[in-house]
mmCIF file of C-alpha atoms in Angstrom:
data_model
loop_
_atom_site.group_PDB
_atom_site.id
_atom_site.type_symbol
_atom_site.label_atom_id
_atom_site.label_comp_id
_atom_site.label_asym_id
_atom_site.label_seq_id
_atom_site.Cartn_x
_atom_site.Cartn_y
_atom_site.Cartn_z
ATOM 1 C CA UNK C 1 37.621 32.614 22.803
ATOM 2 C CA UNK C 2 36.879 29.736 20.394
ATOM 3 C CA UNK C 3 39.374 27.511 22.171
ATOM 4 C CA UNK C 4 37.783 28.252 25.534
ATOM 5 C CA UNK C 5 34.308 27.503 24.188
ATOM 6 C CA UNK C 6 35.548 24.244 22.645
ATOM 7 C CA UNK C 7 37.239 23.150 25.875
ATOM 8 C CA UNK C 8 34.175 24.046 27.916
ATOM 9 C CA UNK C 9 31.848 22.079 25.623
ATOM 10 C CA UNK C 10 34.198 19.079 25.729
ATOM 11 C CA UNK C 11 34.319 19.167 29.512
ATOM 12 C CA UNK C 12 30.544 19.407 29.754
ATOM 13 C CA UNK C 13 30.009 16.504 27.349
ATOM 14 C CA UNK C 14 32.422 14.098 29.098
ATOM 15 C CA UNK C 15 29.946 13.075 31.828
ATOM 16 C CA UNK C 16 27.369 12.255 29.161
ATOM 17 C CA UNK C 17 29.801 10.089 27.241
ATOM 18 C CA UNK C 18 31.212 8.359 30.298
ATOM 19 C CA UNK C 19 27.802 7.191 31.502
ATOM 20 C CA UNK C 20 26.384 6.090 28.156
ATOM 21 C CA UNK C 21 25.176 2.479 28.330
ATOM 22 C CA UNK C 22 25.754 0.122 25.457
ATOM 23 C CA UNK C 23 23.019 -0.161 22.863
ATOM 24 C CA UNK C 24 21.798 -3.460 24.351
ATOM 25 C CA UNK C 25 21.993 -2.277 27.957
ATOM 26 C CA UNK C 26 18.250 -2.640 28.546
ATOM 27 C CA UNK C 27 17.837 -5.937 26.689
ATOM 28 C CA UNK C 28 17.355 -8.937 28.972
ATOM 29 C CA UNK C 29 20.265 -11.413 29.098
ATOM 30 C CA UNK C 30 18.073 -14.249 27.869
ATOM 31 C CA UNK C 31 17.830 -12.595 24.458
ATOM 32 C CA UNK C 32 21.562 -12.721 23.953
ATOM 33 C CA UNK C 33 21.633 -16.511 24.453
ATOM 34 C CA UNK C 34 19.119 -17.356 21.728
ATOM 35 C CA UNK C 35 20.877 -18.914 18.737
ATOM 36 C CA UNK C 36 19.951 -18.700 15.050
ATOM 37 C CA UNK C 37 17.514 -21.653 15.322
ATOM 38 C CA UNK C 38 15.620 -19.961 18.100
ATOM 39 C CA UNK C 39 16.840 -22.471 20.688
ATOM 40 C CA UNK C 40 17.895 -21.083 24.026
ATOM 41 C CA UNK C 41 20.675 -22.813 25.907
ATOM 42 C CA UNK C 42 19.956 -26.276 24.479
ATOM 43 C CA UNK C 43 16.156 -26.053 24.580
ATOM 44 C CA UNK C 44 14.132 -27.315 21.639
ATOM 45 C CA UNK C 45 13.267 -24.582 19.116
ATOM 46 C CA UNK C 46 9.539 -25.037 19.803
ATOM 47 C CA UNK C 47 10.104 -23.977 23.429
ATOM 48 C CA UNK C 48 10.608 -20.384 22.252
ATOM 49 C CA UNK C 49 7.381 -18.518 21.456
ATOM 50 C CA UNK C 50 7.077 -17.733 17.768
ATOM 51 C CA UNK C 51 5.596 -14.287 18.231
ATOM 52 C CA UNK C 52 4.620 -12.061 21.134
ATOM 53 C CA UNK C 53 1.184 -10.515 20.912
ATOM 54 C CA UNK C 54 1.038 -6.845 21.819
ATOM 55 C CA UNK C 55 -1.973 -4.652 22.443
ATOM 56 C CA UNK C 56 -2.171 -0.957 23.237
ATOM 57 C CA UNK C 57 -2.995 -0.068 26.828
ATOM 58 C CA UNK C 58 -6.643 0.870 27.180
ATOM 59 C CA UNK C 59 -6.422 2.474 30.623
ATOM 60 C CA UNK C 60 -4.024 4.735 32.432
ATOM 61 C CA UNK C 61 -0.532 3.293 32.762
ATOM 62 C CA UNK C 62 0.941 6.261 34.640
ATOM 63 C CA UNK C 63 1.723 5.989 38.337
ATOM 64 C CA UNK C 64 0.342 8.631 40.691
ATOM 65 C CA UNK C 65 2.937 11.332 41.284
ATOM 66 C CA UNK C 66 3.331 14.930 42.309
ATOM 67 C CA UNK C 67 3.728 17.478 39.549
ATOM 68 C CA UNK C 68 7.389 18.039 38.734
ATOM 69 C CA UNK C 69 9.010 21.086 37.201
ATOM 70 C CA UNK C 70 11.827 20.653 34.725
ATOM 71 C CA UNK C 71 14.240 23.184 33.387
ATOM 72 C CA UNK C 72 14.393 23.511 29.607
ATOM 73 C CA UNK C 73 17.960 22.260 29.381
ATOM 74 C CA UNK C 74 17.140 18.722 30.521
ATOM 75 C CA UNK C 75 19.070 16.539 28.072
ATOM 76 C CA UNK C 76 17.640 13.360 26.543
ATOM 77 C CA UNK C 77 19.418 11.005 24.139
ATOM 78 C CA UNK C 78 17.621 8.702 21.708
ATOM 79 C CA UNK C 79 19.543 5.930 19.964
ATOM 80 C CA UNK C 80 18.083 4.002 17.027
ATOM 81 C CA UNK C 81 19.741 0.684 16.236
ATOM 82 C CA UNK C 82 18.569 0.734 12.640
ATOM 83 C CA UNK C 83 16.794 -2.624 12.552
ATOM 84 C CA UNK C 84 16.818 -4.635 9.342
ATOM 85 C CA UNK C 85 16.399 -1.797 6.873
ATOM 86 C CA UNK C 86 16.776 1.425 8.877
ATOM 87 C CA UNK C 87 19.803 3.536 9.523
ATOM 88 C CA UNK C 88 21.512 3.871 12.872
ATOM 89 C CA UNK C 89 21.541 7.260 14.560
ATOM 90 C CA UNK C 90 21.941 8.949 17.939
ATOM 91 C CA UNK C 91 20.404 12.317 18.840
ATOM 92 C CA UNK C 92 20.821 14.242 22.071
ATOM 93 C CA UNK C 93 18.409 17.135 22.550
ATOM 94 C CA UNK C 94 16.823 19.463 25.065
ATOM 95 C CA UNK C 95 13.861 21.795 25.297
ATOM 96 C CA UNK C 96 10.182 20.829 25.154
ATOM 97 C CA UNK C 97 10.685 17.478 23.368
ATOM 98 C CA UNK C 98 13.186 16.396 26.037
ATOM 99 C CA UNK C 99 10.888 17.451 28.886
ATOM 100 C CA UNK C 100 7.833 15.718 27.357
ATOM 101 C CA UNK C 101 9.647 12.437 26.725
ATOM 102 C CA UNK C 102 11.390 12.459 30.120
ATOM 103 C CA UNK C 103 8.136 13.148 31.966
ATOM 104 C CA UNK C 104 6.300 10.365 30.131
ATOM 105 C CA UNK C 105 8.984 7.708 30.632
ATOM 106 C CA UNK C 106 9.664 8.603 34.263
ATOM 107 C CA UNK C 107 6.164 7.842 35.566
ATOM 108 C CA UNK C 108 5.009 4.839 33.527
ATOM 109 C CA UNK C 109 4.076 1.692 35.496
ATOM 110 C CA UNK C 110 6.807 -0.816 34.602
ATOM 111 C CA UNK C 111 5.232 -3.710 36.522
ATOM 112 C CA UNK C 112 4.494 -5.902 33.481
ATOM 113 C CA UNK C 113 6.428 -8.908 32.250
ATOM 114 C CA UNK C 114 9.098 -8.445 29.591
ATOM 115 C CA UNK C 115 8.407 -9.868 26.141
ATOM 116 C CA UNK C 116 11.054 -11.290 23.817
ATOM 117 C CA UNK C 117 10.785 -8.479 21.243
ATOM 118 C CA UNK C 118 13.803 -6.203 20.986
ATOM 119 C CA UNK C 119 13.489 -2.452 21.523
ATOM 120 C CA UNK C 120 13.703 -0.217 18.449
ATOM 121 C CA UNK C 121 15.093 2.722 20.427
ATOM 122 C CA UNK C 122 17.170 3.208 23.547
ATOM 123 C CA UNK C 123 16.361 6.406 25.450
ATOM 124 C CA UNK C 124 18.576 7.914 28.141
ATOM 125 C CA UNK C 125 17.365 10.698 30.411
ATOM 126 C CA UNK C 126 19.004 12.672 33.193
ATOM 127 C CA UNK C 127 16.475 11.298 35.701
ATOM 128 C CA UNK C 128 17.337 7.585 35.425
ATOM 129 C CA UNK C 129 20.588 5.680 35.812
ATOM 130 C CA UNK C 130 19.424 3.032 33.326
ATOM 131 C CA UNK C 131 18.180 3.406 29.777
ATOM 132 C CA UNK C 132 14.644 2.805 28.544
ATOM 133 C CA UNK C 133 13.995 0.293 25.739
ATOM 134 C CA UNK C 134 11.222 1.580 23.458
ATOM 135 C CA UNK C 135 9.410 -0.334 20.724
ATOM 136 C CA UNK C 136 6.776 1.791 18.992
ATOM 137 C CA UNK C 137 5.730 -0.972 16.588
ATOM 138 C CA UNK C 138 4.852 -3.261 19.503
ATOM 139 C CA UNK C 139 3.785 -0.301 21.673
ATOM 140 C CA UNK C 140 5.850 -0.851 24.790
ATOM 141 C CA UNK C 141 8.594 0.622 26.958
ATOM 142 C CA UNK C 142 10.787 -1.482 29.242
ATOM 143 C CA UNK C 143 12.888 -0.268 32.120
ATOM 144 C CA UNK C 144 14.637 -1.770 35.149
ATOM 145 C CA UNK C 145 13.361 -5.315 34.588
ATOM 146 C CA UNK C 146 9.747 -4.400 33.839
ATOM 147 C CA UNK C 147 7.654 -3.405 30.848
ATOM 148 C CA UNK C 148 4.541 -1.339 30.151
ATOM 149 C CA UNK C 149 2.183 -1.276 27.173
ATOM 150 C CA UNK C 150 1.683 2.203 25.763
ATOM 151 C CA UNK C 151 -1.594 3.795 24.756
ATOM 152 C CA UNK C 152 -2.051 4.810 21.129
ATOM 153 C CA UNK C 153 -1.744 8.455 22.213
ATOM 154 C CA UNK C 154 1.581 7.773 23.947
ATOM 155 C CA UNK C 155 2.945 6.005 20.859
ATOM 156 C CA UNK C 156 1.863 8.996 18.737
ATOM 157 C CA UNK C 157 3.519 11.409 21.185
ATOM 158 C CA UNK C 158 6.833 9.525 21.124
ATOM 159 C CA UNK C 159 6.699 9.216 17.313
ATOM 160 C CA UNK C 160 6.099 12.965 16.987
ATOM 161 C CA UNK C 161 9.009 13.741 19.333
ATOM 162 C CA UNK C 162 11.309 11.470 17.320
ATOM 163 C CA UNK C 163 10.122 13.054 14.066
ATOM 164 C CA UNK C 164 10.713 16.495 15.558
ATOM 165 C CA UNK C 165 14.276 15.770 16.706
ATOM 166 C CA UNK C 166 15.155 14.252 13.346
ATOM 167 C CA UNK C 167 14.113 17.375 11.446
ATOM 168 C CA UNK C 168 17.197 19.303 10.410
ATOM 169 C CA UNK C 169 15.440 22.654 10.681
ATOM 170 C CA UNK C 170 15.072 22.456 14.455
ATOM 171 C CA UNK C 171 18.014 23.516 16.561
ATOM 172 C CA UNK C 172 17.359 21.055 19.407
ATOM 173 C CA UNK C 173 20.438 18.904 19.072
ATOM 174 C CA UNK C 174 23.102 19.261 21.739
ATOM 175 C CA UNK C 175 26.374 20.090 20.045
#
């Protein structure tokens, strides 16, 4: 019985592992060509902006869409790269947090230009073939070559979902 359950769980997890993008999958190519001086491909260092300015969205950034129903076993994976002082982690989860995050990311208006800031998190959902790059400090999400500024409420929602999935007491993690 245990062997069957183990084999079944391994078989069910293989599609998730096979499709997982690399951590930098949603980072524009131009970022990987910037050297330690800030110069890009032979350009003078002053050609690269020193700092992007980010502001929270003040109006709706959600595209019109029909209401969608999700089943509670929609799986979402959040990957944190760790940054300068943080720790790296990956959490896959389902239930309400997965549905809330999936629904938010799916219908944002990604028509804005991409900044040079790197995402803090990479989020994979079952409803998109490509990952979402999320930066809560700068308040944006990027996806498929576009970016959207988040509202303060959306940043708070994503932060609370991340806090919730990191709590050990909740049994949301896919095993």
